[in-house]
C-alpha cells in the first residue's frame, strides 16, 4: 500500500521540493504571501531557511526577529548561521537593534553579556559591527551570587533554605542564619523590599538536564515547599505510575516478586513495612514466591492481623483481575483496581499540589492506555505490558502532567524548558564542568562534510552552544540570580566549578559563598504541606454541562473538570457520539459533492463505531444493529 504519513521534517522537505521544482506553484504562493514575518529566526534549520528565501522571492518583503545569542536548539537541527548570514542573503536588509531590556536588572545583564562575548568572533555583534549590550529599564538591583556547597545534598539544602529564608523575610535582608551557611552580602544593594519574591511561583530552579532535578525535588518535598516540574518527561518513572505498572505486570506474572513487593508497599494499603519484610523473608527461606506467601499466613508468625487483612484483600483483587483479564482490556482492569482501592480518594484526602499532580499523571497514563487500545490489535493486558516494555526500552517516556502556570509553586525545569519564561529569583544549579558545560560527545557515525549545508563557526561549536544556553539561563532572572555548585557529585574526584561562572563574574566571586556543614533533614525544619489553591484551575468560560454538574454536586465538578478523573464509558453517551460523528461526516461530504447514498452513510457509521462501554459482544452487536 502507498504510505501517506508525513512527519514534521517531511512537511518542510516536501514543500521545499515542490517549490523548487514547480515554478507555477512557487509563483502562486509568492503572490499569496506577499509579506513574511519569521519569529525566533535563530532557531530555524537549513530547510526552513531555504523555504523562507524561496517564498520571499524577488520582492524580499521579509522581516525576521531573532537573537543569535539565544540559539540553543542545535541538537534538533537549528542553524545559527541562518541569522548570521541573513544580511548576505538579503543585501537590502535594514537592521533594527533592540537593546532596551524590561526584564532583568543591569547587573544580571552585564554578567550575561560578559559571558557571551567569549563566543566572539562567531556572533552577530562582531560580524555586523553592532552594539548588542542590553540596557535595563529597571532600578539598580543585586549582583548575581554564587552558592557553594561541599556535596550535592548540601547544595540542594542550600537552595531550599535560601528559598525559605527569602519567603520568610521578604521585607528585610535575608541571611541563612539557621542553616549554618555563611552567605556574605547576598542582598547588599538595592531596596531589599521591592524585588524579593512574595509567592513560591516567583522562584525557579533551572538545570542543564532532567536527571539533575530529582535531588532538588526530594529536598523541596522534605521541607514542605510546593513545587511543580515544568515541561518534564518521565511519566513512566513517576512513583504513582510505577505502582500502576507494577499491578499490570503482576497480572501478567504473579511470580514477579519485585513488582509485587512494590505493589504491596503502596501507601494506600497502609501495610506495616515490617510485616511486609517479614513475609518476604519467610517466602525466601521456605522457597515460595511472594505471591504464594499471600495465601499462607497461617504458617507465617509475627504478621499483624491488620496487615494480613490488607494483604489477603490485595491477593483477592489480583486473582479477580486475572480471571477477568481475557474479557477486559488493561484500561478496564486498571480502572477497576484504582476504584476498588480508592486511590483517587487517598490522594485527594489531602489536597496538596503534589497530590494533584499525582492524580493528573494517573489520568495521563489512562490516556496512554486509551491510545494503545485505539491503534493496537492485541488489547490484552499481556499485549499492553509487552508494548510498554518495548516503548520504554526505545527511550519513550512521555511528559508528566503540568498544573496551571499561575499555581503558587516553585518552578523546577530544564533551561531549554525555561526559554521564553521569566522569574523574580532564579537558581541555576549543578554548575560544574562535565555537567554544565556538558562533555562533547562525538556522533557514532560522523556526518560527511559534503552533507553539512550550514556555515560552521570558527570556534568550538559545542562549547559555544553550551555558553548560549547558560546565557539564556541567566537572563530568565528578573531581580535575583543564584549560581550554585558543589565539590562532590559522587565519585572520587572533586568537581571543578563551571568555567562559565568565571566568565560571567569576576574570578574573585567564584568562592565568595562557602557552605558550612548543614544539619540535613532535621525534623524542626519540616514545613506543613501547602494546600492546593484551586483558583488558577477555573476556566475562562463554562459549558452548560459544567454549570449543571456544579449545581448538582461541587465535588463531582471538581473530580470531573479540575482533576479530570476518568469514568467508565457510558454506552448511551458513546452511542450518541457515534451517531453525531456519522451525520456530521455525511453532511460534510454532501458539501464536498461526495457520495450521498445510503451505502455511504452506513459505511461512515461503521467507521465511526465504538466498541467501548458494552458488557458483552452480543450487547454491542445488538446496539450496532439498532443504530
PDB file of N, CA and C in Angstrom, residues 590-621:
ATOM      1  N   UNK A 590     -21.594  15.865   1.784  1.00  0.00           N
ATOM      2  CA  UNK A 590     -22.540  16.479   0.843  1.00  0.00           C
ATOM      3  C   UNK A 590     -22.018  17.817   0.348  1.00  0.00           C
ATOM      4  N   UNK A 591     -21.433  18.570   1.261  1.00  0.00           N
ATOM      5  CA  UNK A 591     -20.903  19.887   0.886  1.00  0.00           C
ATOM      6  C   UNK A 591     -19.741  19.763  -0.096  1.00  0.00           C
ATOM      7  N   UNK A 592     -19.082  18.595  -0.104  1.00  0.00           N
ATOM      8  CA  UNK A 592     -17.940  18.377  -0.993  1.00  0.00           C
ATOM      9  C   UNK A 592     -18.329  17.523  -2.200  1.00  0.00           C
ATOM     10  N   UNK A 593     -19.657  17.339  -2.381  1.00  0.00           N
ATOM     11  CA  UNK A 593     -20.179  16.559  -3.512  1.00  0.00           C
ATOM     12  C   UNK A 593     -19.717  15.104  -3.501  1.00  0.00           C
ATOM     13  N   UNK A 594     -19.546  14.539  -2.300  1.00  0.00           N
ATOM     14  CA  UNK A 594     -19.194  13.126  -2.187  1.00  0.00           C
ATOM     15  C   UNK A 594     -20.462  12.278  -2.275  1.00  0.00           C
ATOM     16  N   UNK A 595     -20.300  10.963  -2.321  1.00  0.00           N
ATOM     17  CA  UNK A 595     -21.423  10.024  -2.434  1.00  0.00           C
ATOM     18  C   UNK A 595     -22.432  10.264  -1.305  1.00  0.00           C
ATOM     19  N   UNK A 596     -23.715  10.438  -1.689  1.00  0.00           N
ATOM     20  CA  UNK A 596     -24.751  10.745  -0.696  1.00  0.00           C
ATOM     21  C   UNK A 596     -25.758   9.607  -0.553  1.00  0.00           C
ATOM     22  N   UNK A 597     -25.397   8.412  -0.990  1.00  0.00           N
ATOM     23  CA  UNK A 597     -26.317   7.279  -0.908  1.00  0.00           C
ATOM     24  C   UNK A 597     -26.323   6.642   0.470  1.00  0.00           C
ATOM     25  N   UNK A 598     -27.268   5.727   0.651  1.00  0.00           N
ATOM     26  CA  UNK A 598     -27.410   5.034   1.926  1.00  0.00           C
ATOM     27  C   UNK A 598     -26.157   4.203   2.250  1.00  0.00           C
ATOM     28  N   UNK A 599     -25.572   3.594   1.232  1.00  0.00           N
ATOM     29  CA  UNK A 599     -24.377   2.781   1.478  1.00  0.00           C
ATOM     30  C   UNK A 599     -23.229   3.620   2.012  1.00  0.00           C
ATOM     31  N   UNK A 600     -23.103   4.860   1.524  1.00  0.00           N
ATOM     32  CA  UNK A 600     -22.049   5.760   2.020  1.00  0.00           C
ATOM     33  C   UNK A 600     -22.300   6.118   3.473  1.00  0.00           C
ATOM     34  N   UNK A 601     -23.584   6.350   3.806  1.00  0.00           N
ATOM     35  CA  UNK A 601     -23.938   6.691   5.185  1.00  0.00           C
ATOM     36  C   UNK A 601     -23.625   5.520   6.124  1.00  0.00           C
ATOM     37  N   UNK A 602     -23.985   4.313   5.701  1.00  0.00           N
ATOM     38  CA  UNK A 602     -23.733   3.136   6.543  1.00  0.00           C
ATOM     39  C   UNK A 602     -22.236   2.852   6.675  1.00  0.00           C
ATOM     40  N   UNK A 603     -21.494   3.147   5.630  1.00  0.00           N
ATOM     41  CA  UNK A 603     -20.046   2.964   5.691  1.00  0.00           C
ATOM     42  C   UNK A 603     -19.428   3.913   6.719  1.00  0.00           C
ATOM     43  N   UNK A 604     -19.899   5.169   6.737  1.00  0.00           N
ATOM     44  CA  UNK A 604     -19.426   6.137   7.737  1.00  0.00           C
ATOM     45  C   UNK A 604     -19.805   5.684   9.143  1.00  0.00           C
ATOM     46  N   UNK A 605     -20.994   5.104   9.265  1.00  0.00           N
ATOM     47  CA  UNK A 605     -21.463   4.602  10.560  1.00  0.00           C
ATOM     48  C   UNK A 605     -20.534   3.505  11.078  1.00  0.00           C
ATOM     49  N   UNK A 606     -20.139   2.601  10.211  1.00  0.00           N
ATOM     50  CA  UNK A 606     -19.242   1.511  10.607  1.00  0.00           C
ATOM     51  C   UNK A 606     -17.863   2.049  10.999  1.00  0.00           C
ATOM     52  N   UNK A 607     -17.389   3.055  10.262  1.00  0.00           N
ATOM     53  CA  UNK A 607     -16.074   3.615  10.549  1.00  0.00           C
ATOM     54  C   UNK A 607     -16.041   4.373  11.874  1.00  0.00           C
ATOM     55  N   UNK A 608     -17.172   4.986  12.228  1.00  0.00           N
ATOM     56  CA  UNK A 608     -17.245   5.764  13.467  1.00  0.00           C
ATOM     57  C   UNK A 608     -17.651   4.916  14.672  1.00  0.00           C
ATOM     58  N   UNK A 609     -17.979   3.662  14.441  1.00  0.00           N
ATOM     59  CA  UNK A 609     -18.499   2.833  15.530  1.00  0.00           C
ATOM     60  C   UNK A 609     -17.441   2.623  16.628  1.00  0.00           C
ATOM     61  N   UNK A 610     -17.899   2.626  17.873  1.00  0.00           N
ATOM     62  CA  UNK A 610     -17.018   2.392  19.019  1.00  0.00           C
ATOM     63  C   UNK A 610     -17.515   1.191  19.808  1.00  0.00           C
ATOM     64  N   UNK A 611     -16.591   0.331  20.204  1.00  0.00           N
ATOM     65  CA  UNK A 611     -16.945  -0.873  20.954  1.00  0.00           C
ATOM     66  C   UNK A 611     -16.946  -0.628  22.461  1.00  0.00           C
ATOM     67  N   UNK A 612     -16.614   0.580  22.883  1.00  0.00           N
ATOM     68  CA  UNK A 612     -16.475   0.850  24.312  1.00  0.00           C
ATOM     69  C   UNK A 612     -17.832   0.904  25.019  1.00  0.00           C
ATOM     70  N   UNK A 613     -17.830   0.525  26.293  1.00  0.00           N
ATOM     71  CA  UNK A 613     -18.994   0.732  27.155  1.00  0.00           C
ATOM     72  C   UNK A 613     -19.981  -0.407  27.225  1.00  0.00           C
ATOM     73  N   UNK A 614     -19.770  -1.485  26.477  1.00  0.00           N
ATOM     74  CA  UNK A 614     -20.743  -2.580  26.440  1.00  0.00           C
ATOM     75  C   UNK A 614     -20.259  -3.754  27.297  1.00  0.00           C
ATOM     76  N   UNK A 615     -21.216  -4.416  27.936  1.00  0.00           N
ATOM     77  CA  UNK A 615     -20.885  -5.516  28.833  1.00  0.00           C
ATOM     78  C   UNK A 615     -20.446  -6.766  28.067  1.00  0.00           C
ATOM     79  N   UNK A 616     -20.956  -6.942  26.855  1.00  0.00           N
ATOM     80  CA  UNK A 616     -20.633  -8.143  26.088  1.00  0.00           C
ATOM     81  C   UNK A 616     -20.665  -7.828  24.601  1.00  0.00           C
ATOM     82  N   UNK A 617     -20.093  -8.734  23.816  1.00  0.00           N
ATOM     83  CA  UNK A 617     -20.109  -8.575  22.357  1.00  0.00           C
ATOM     84  C   UNK A 617     -21.534  -8.632  21.826  1.00  0.00           C
ATOM     85  N   UNK A 618     -22.359  -9.508  22.408  1.00  0.00           N
ATOM     86  CA  UNK A 618     -23.753  -9.632  21.972  1.00  0.00           C
ATOM     87  C   UNK A 618     -24.509  -8.320  22.154  1.00  0.00           C
ATOM     88  N   UNK A 619     -24.322  -7.697  23.311  1.00  0.00           N
ATOM     89  CA  UNK A 619     -24.995  -6.425  23.593  1.00  0.00           C
ATOM     90  C   UNK A 619     -24.521  -5.344  22.623  1.00  0.00           C
ATOM     91  N   UNK A 620     -23.223  -5.354  22.314  1.00  0.00           N
ATOM     92  CA  UNK A 620     -22.655  -4.375  21.402  1.00  0.00           C
ATOM     93  C   UNK A 620     -23.231  -4.550  19.998  1.00  0.00           C
ATOM     94  N   UNK A 621     -23.305  -5.795  19.523  1.00  0.00           N
ATOM     95  CA  UNK A 621     -23.822  -6.062  18.174  1.00  0.00           C
ATOM     96  C   UNK A 621     -25.302  -5.702  18.067  1.00  0.00           C
TER      97      UNK A 621
END
